[in-house]
mmCIF file of N, CA and C in Angstrom:
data_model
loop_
_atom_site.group_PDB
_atom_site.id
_atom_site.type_symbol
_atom_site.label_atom_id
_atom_site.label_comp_id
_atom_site.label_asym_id
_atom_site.label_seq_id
_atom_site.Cartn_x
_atom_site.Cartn_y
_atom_site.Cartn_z
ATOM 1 N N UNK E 98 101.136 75.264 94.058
ATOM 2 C CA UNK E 98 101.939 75.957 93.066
ATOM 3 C C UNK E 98 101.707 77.459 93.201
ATOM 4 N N UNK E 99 102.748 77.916 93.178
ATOM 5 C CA UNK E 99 102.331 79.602 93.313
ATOM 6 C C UNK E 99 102.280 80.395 92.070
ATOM 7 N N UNK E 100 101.078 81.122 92.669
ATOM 8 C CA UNK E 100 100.538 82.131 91.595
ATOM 9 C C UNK E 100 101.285 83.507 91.230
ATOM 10 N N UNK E 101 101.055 84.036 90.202
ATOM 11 C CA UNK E 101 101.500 85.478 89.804
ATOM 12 C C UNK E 101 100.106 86.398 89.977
ATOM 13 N N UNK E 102 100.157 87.309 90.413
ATOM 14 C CA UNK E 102 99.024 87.772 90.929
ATOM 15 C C UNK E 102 98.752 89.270 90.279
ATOM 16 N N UNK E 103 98.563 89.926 89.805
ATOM 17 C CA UNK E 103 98.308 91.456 89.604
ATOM 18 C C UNK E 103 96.923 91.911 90.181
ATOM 19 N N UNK E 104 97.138 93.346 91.174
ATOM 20 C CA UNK E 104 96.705 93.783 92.017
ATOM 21 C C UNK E 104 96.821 95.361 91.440
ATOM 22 N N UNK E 105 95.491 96.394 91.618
ATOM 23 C CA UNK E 105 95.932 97.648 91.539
ATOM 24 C C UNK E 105 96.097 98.243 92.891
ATOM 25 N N UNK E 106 96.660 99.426 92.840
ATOM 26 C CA UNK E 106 97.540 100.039 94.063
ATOM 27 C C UNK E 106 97.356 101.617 94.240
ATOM 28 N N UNK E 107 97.034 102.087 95.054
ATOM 29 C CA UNK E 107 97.153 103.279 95.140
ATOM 30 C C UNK E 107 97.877 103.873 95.219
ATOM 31 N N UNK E 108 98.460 105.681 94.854
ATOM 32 C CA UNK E 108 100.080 105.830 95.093
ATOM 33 C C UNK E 108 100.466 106.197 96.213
ATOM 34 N N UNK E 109 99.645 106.313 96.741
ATOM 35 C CA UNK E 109 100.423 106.745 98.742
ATOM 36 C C UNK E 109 100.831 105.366 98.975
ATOM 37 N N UNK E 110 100.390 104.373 98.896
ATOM 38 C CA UNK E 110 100.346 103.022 99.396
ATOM 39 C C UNK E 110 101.827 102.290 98.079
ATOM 40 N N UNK E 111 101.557 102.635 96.733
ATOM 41 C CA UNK E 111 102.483 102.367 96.289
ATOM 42 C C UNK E 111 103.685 102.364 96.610
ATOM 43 N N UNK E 112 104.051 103.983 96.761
ATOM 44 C CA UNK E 112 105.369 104.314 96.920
ATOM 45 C C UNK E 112 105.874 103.755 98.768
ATOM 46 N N UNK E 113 104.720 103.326 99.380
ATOM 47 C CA UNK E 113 105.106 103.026 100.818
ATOM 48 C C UNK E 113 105.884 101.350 100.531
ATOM 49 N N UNK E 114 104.856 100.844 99.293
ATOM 50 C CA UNK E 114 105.654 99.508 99.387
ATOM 51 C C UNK E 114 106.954 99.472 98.826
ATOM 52 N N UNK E 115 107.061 100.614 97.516
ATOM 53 C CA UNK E 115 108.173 100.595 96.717
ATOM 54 C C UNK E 115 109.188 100.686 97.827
ATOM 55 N N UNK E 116 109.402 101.337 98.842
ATOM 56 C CA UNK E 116 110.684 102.027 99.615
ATOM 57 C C UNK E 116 110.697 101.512 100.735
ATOM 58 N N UNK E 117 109.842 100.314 101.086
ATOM 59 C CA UNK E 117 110.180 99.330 101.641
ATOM 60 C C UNK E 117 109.661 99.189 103.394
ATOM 61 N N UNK E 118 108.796 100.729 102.898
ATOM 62 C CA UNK E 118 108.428 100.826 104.548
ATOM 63 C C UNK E 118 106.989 100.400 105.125
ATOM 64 N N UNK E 119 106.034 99.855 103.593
ATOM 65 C CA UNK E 119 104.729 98.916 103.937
ATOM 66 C C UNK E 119 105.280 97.647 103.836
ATOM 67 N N UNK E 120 105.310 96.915 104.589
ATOM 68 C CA UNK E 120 105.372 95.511 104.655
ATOM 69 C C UNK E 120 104.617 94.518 104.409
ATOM 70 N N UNK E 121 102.929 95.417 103.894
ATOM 71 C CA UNK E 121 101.739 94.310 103.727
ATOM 72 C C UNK E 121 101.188 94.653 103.219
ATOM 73 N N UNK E 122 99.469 93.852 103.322
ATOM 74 C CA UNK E 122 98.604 94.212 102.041
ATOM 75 C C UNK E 122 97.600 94.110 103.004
ATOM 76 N N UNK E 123 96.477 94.801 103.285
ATOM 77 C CA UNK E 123 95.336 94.021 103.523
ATOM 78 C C UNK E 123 94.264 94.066 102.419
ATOM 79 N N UNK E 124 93.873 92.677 101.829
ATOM 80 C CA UNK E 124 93.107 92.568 100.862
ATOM 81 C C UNK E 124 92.078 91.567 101.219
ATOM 82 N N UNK E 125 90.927 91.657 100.325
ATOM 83 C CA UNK E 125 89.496 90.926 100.394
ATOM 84 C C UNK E 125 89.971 89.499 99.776
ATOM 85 N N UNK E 126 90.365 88.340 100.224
ATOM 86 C CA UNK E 126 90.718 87.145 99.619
ATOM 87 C C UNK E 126 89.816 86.406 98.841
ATOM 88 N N UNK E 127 89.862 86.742 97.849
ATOM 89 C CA UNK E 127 89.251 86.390 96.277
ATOM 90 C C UNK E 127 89.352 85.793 95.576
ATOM 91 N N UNK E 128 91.090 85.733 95.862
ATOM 92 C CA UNK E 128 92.153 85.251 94.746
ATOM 93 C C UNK E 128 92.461 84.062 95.358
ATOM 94 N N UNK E 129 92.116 83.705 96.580
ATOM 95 C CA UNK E 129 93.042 82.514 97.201
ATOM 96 C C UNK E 129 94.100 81.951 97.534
ATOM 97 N N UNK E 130 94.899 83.800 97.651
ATOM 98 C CA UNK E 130 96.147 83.917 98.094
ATOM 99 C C UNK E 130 96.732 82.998 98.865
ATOM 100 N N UNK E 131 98.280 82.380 98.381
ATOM 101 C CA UNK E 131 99.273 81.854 99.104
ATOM 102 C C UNK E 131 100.639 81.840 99.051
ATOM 103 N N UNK E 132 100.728 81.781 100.432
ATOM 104 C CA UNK E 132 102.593 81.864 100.800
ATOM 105 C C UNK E 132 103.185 81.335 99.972
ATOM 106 N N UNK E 133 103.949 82.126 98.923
ATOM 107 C CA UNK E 133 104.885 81.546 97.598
ATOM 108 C C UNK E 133 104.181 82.675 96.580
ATOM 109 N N UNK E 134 103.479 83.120 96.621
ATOM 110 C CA UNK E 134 102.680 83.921 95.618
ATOM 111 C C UNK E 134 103.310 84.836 95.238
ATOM 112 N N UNK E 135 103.188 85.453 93.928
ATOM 113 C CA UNK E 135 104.177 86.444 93.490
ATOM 114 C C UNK E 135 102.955 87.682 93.273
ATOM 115 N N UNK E 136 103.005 89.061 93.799
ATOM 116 C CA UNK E 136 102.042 89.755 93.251
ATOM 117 C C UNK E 136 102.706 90.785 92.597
ATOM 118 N N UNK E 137 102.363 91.451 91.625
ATOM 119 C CA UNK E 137 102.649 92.238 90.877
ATOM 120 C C UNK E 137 101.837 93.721 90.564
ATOM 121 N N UNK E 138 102.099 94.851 91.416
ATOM 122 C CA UNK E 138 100.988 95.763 92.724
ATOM 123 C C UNK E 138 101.260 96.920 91.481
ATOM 124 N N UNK E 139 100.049 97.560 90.539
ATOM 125 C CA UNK E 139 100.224 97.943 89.711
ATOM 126 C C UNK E 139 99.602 99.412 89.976
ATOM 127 N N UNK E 140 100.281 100.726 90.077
ATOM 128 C CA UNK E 140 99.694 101.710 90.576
ATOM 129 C C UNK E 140 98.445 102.202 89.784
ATOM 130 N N UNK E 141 97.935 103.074 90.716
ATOM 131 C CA UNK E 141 96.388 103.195 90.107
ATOM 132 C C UNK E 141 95.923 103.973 90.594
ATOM 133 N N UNK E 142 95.700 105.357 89.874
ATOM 134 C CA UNK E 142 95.842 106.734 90.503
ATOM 135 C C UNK E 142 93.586 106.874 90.601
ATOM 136 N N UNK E 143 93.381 105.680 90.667
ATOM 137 C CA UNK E 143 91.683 106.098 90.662
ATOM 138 C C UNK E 143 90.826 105.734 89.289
ATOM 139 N N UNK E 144 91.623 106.394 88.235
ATOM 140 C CA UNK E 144 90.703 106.297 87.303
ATOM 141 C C UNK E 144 91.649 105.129 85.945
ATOM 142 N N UNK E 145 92.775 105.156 86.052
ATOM 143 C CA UNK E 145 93.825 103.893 85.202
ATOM 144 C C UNK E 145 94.917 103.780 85.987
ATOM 145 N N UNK E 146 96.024 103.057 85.219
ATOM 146 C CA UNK E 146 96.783 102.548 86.060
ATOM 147 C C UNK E 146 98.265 103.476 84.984
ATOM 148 N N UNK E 147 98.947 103.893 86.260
ATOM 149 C CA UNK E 147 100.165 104.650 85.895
ATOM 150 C C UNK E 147 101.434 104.479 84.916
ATOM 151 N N UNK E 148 101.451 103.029 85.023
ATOM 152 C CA UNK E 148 102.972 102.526 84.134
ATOM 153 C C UNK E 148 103.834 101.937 84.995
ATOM 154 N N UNK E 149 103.277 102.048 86.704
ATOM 155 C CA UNK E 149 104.627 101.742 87.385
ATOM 156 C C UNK E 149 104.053 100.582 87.974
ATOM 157 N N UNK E 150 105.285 99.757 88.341
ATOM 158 C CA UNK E 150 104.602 98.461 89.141
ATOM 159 C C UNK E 150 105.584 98.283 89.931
ATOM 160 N N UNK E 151 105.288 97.245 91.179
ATOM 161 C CA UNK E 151 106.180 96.834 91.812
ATOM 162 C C UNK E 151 105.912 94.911 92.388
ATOM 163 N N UNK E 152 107.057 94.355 92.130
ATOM 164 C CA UNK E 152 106.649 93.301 92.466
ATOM 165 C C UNK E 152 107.125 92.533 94.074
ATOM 166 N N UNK E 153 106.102 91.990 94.467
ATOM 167 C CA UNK E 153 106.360 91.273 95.745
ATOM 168 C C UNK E 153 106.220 89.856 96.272
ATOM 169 N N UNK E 154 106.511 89.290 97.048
ATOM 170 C CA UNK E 154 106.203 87.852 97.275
ATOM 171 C C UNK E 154 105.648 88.092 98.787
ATOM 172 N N UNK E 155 104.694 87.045 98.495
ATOM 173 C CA UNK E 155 104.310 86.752 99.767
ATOM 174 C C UNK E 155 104.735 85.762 100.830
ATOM 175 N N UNK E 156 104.832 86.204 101.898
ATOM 176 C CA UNK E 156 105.677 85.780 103.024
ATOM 177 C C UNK E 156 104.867 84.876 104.399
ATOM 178 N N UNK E 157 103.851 85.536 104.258
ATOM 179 C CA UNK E 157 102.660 85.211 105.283
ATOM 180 C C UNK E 157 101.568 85.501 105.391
ATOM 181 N N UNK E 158 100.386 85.144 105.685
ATOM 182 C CA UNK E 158 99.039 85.075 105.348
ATOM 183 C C UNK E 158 98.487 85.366 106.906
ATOM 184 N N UNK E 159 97.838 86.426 106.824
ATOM 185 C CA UNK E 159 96.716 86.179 108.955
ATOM 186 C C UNK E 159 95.601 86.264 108.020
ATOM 187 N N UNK E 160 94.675 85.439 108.598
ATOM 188 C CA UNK E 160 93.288 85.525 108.256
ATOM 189 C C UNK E 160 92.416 84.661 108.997
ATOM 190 N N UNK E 161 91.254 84.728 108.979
ATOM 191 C CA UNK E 161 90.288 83.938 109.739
ATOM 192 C C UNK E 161 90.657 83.672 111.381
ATOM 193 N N UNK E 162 90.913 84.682 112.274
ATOM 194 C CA UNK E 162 91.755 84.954 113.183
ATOM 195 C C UNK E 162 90.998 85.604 114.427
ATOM 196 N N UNK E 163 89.560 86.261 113.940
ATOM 197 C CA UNK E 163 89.227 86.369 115.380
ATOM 198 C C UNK E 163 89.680 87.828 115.995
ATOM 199 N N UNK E 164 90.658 88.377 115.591
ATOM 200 C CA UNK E 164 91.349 89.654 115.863
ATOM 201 C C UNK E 164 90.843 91.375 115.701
ATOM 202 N N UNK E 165 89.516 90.743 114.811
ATOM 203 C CA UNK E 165 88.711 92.174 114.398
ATOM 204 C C UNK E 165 88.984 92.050 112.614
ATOM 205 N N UNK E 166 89.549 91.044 112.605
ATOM 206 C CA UNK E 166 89.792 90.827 110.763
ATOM 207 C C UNK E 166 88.663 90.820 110.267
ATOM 208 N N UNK E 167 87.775 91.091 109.332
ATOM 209 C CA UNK E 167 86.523 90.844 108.507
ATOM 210 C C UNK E 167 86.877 89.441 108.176
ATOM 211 N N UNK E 168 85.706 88.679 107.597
ATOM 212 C CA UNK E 168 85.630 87.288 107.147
ATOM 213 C C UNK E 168 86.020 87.913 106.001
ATOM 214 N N UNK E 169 86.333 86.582 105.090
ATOM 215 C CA UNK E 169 86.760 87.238 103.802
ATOM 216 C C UNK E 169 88.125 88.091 103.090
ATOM 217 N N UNK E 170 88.681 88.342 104.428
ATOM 218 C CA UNK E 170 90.018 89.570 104.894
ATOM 219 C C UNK E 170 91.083 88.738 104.696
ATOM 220 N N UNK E 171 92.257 89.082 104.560
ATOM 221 C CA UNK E 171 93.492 88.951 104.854
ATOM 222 C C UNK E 171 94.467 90.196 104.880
ATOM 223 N N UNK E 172 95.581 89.685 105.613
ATOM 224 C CA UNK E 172 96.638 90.605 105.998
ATOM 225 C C UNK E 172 97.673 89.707 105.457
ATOM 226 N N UNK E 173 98.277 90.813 104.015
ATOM 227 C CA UNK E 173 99.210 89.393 103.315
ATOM 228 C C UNK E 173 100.526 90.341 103.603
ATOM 229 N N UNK E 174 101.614 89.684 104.668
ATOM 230 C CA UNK E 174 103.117 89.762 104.589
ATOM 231 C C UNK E 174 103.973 90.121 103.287
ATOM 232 N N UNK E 175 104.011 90.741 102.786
ATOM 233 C CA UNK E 175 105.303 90.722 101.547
ATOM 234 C C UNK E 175 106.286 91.700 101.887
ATOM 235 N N UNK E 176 107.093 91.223 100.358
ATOM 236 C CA UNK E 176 108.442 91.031 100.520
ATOM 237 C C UNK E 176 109.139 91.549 99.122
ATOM 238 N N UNK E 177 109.817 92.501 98.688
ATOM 239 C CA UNK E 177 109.967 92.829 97.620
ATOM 240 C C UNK E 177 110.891 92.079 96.893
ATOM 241 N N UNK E 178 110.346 91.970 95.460
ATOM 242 C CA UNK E 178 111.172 91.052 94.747
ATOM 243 C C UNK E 178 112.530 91.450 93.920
ATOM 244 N N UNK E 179 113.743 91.427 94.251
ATOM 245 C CA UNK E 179 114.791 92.214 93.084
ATOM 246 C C UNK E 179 115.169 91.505 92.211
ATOM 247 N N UNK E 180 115.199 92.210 90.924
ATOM 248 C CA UNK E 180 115.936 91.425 89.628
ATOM 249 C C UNK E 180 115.276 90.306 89.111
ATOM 250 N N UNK E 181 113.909 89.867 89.503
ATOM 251 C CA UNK E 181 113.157 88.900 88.992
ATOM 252 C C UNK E 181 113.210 87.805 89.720
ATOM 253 N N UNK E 182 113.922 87.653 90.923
ATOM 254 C CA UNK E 182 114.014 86.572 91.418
ATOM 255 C C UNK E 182 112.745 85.868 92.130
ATOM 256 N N UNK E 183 112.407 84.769 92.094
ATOM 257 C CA UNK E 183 111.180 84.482 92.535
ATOM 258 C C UNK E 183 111.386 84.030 94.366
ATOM 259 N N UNK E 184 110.622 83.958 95.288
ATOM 260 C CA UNK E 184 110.943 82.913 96.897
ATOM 261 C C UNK E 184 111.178 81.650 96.552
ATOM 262 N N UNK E 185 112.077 81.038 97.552
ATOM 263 C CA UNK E 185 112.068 80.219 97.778
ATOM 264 C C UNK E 185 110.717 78.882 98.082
#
């Protein structure tokens, strides 16, 4: 079953996902992220979080790979979400 996820975000990294030109995440897998997951990437200028959010789905998961990834690592695929719609 997929999760709703909230994540804080930095704003260089924010605005890269907002406009469509970061395509990913690399995060410490904690959460037990999976393909169907909805995250909800909440900016976060360091010391609170701004007001702005952006939401994404996840598309694909690399991890445990051998590639120079840390254990523990993932490289999560997303995908921006419009109008509330959730993935397939």
């Amino acid at each position: 079953m997929a999760k709703i996820i909230e994540l804080k975000i930095l704003p260089e990294y924010f605005e890269a996902v907002k406009s469509g030109k970061k395509t990913f995440e690399l995060r410490k897998n904690d959460r037990d992220f999976c393909v169907g997951d909805i995250l909800i990437l909440r900016e976060f200028d360091g010391s609170k979080t701004t007001g702005r959010s952006v939401t994404v789905g996840i598309t694909y998961i690399l991890q445990n790979c051998g590639f120079g990834l840390a254990d523990g690592y993932a490289i999560l695929s997303i995908k921006p979400l419009r109008g509330g719609k959730k993935p397939c």
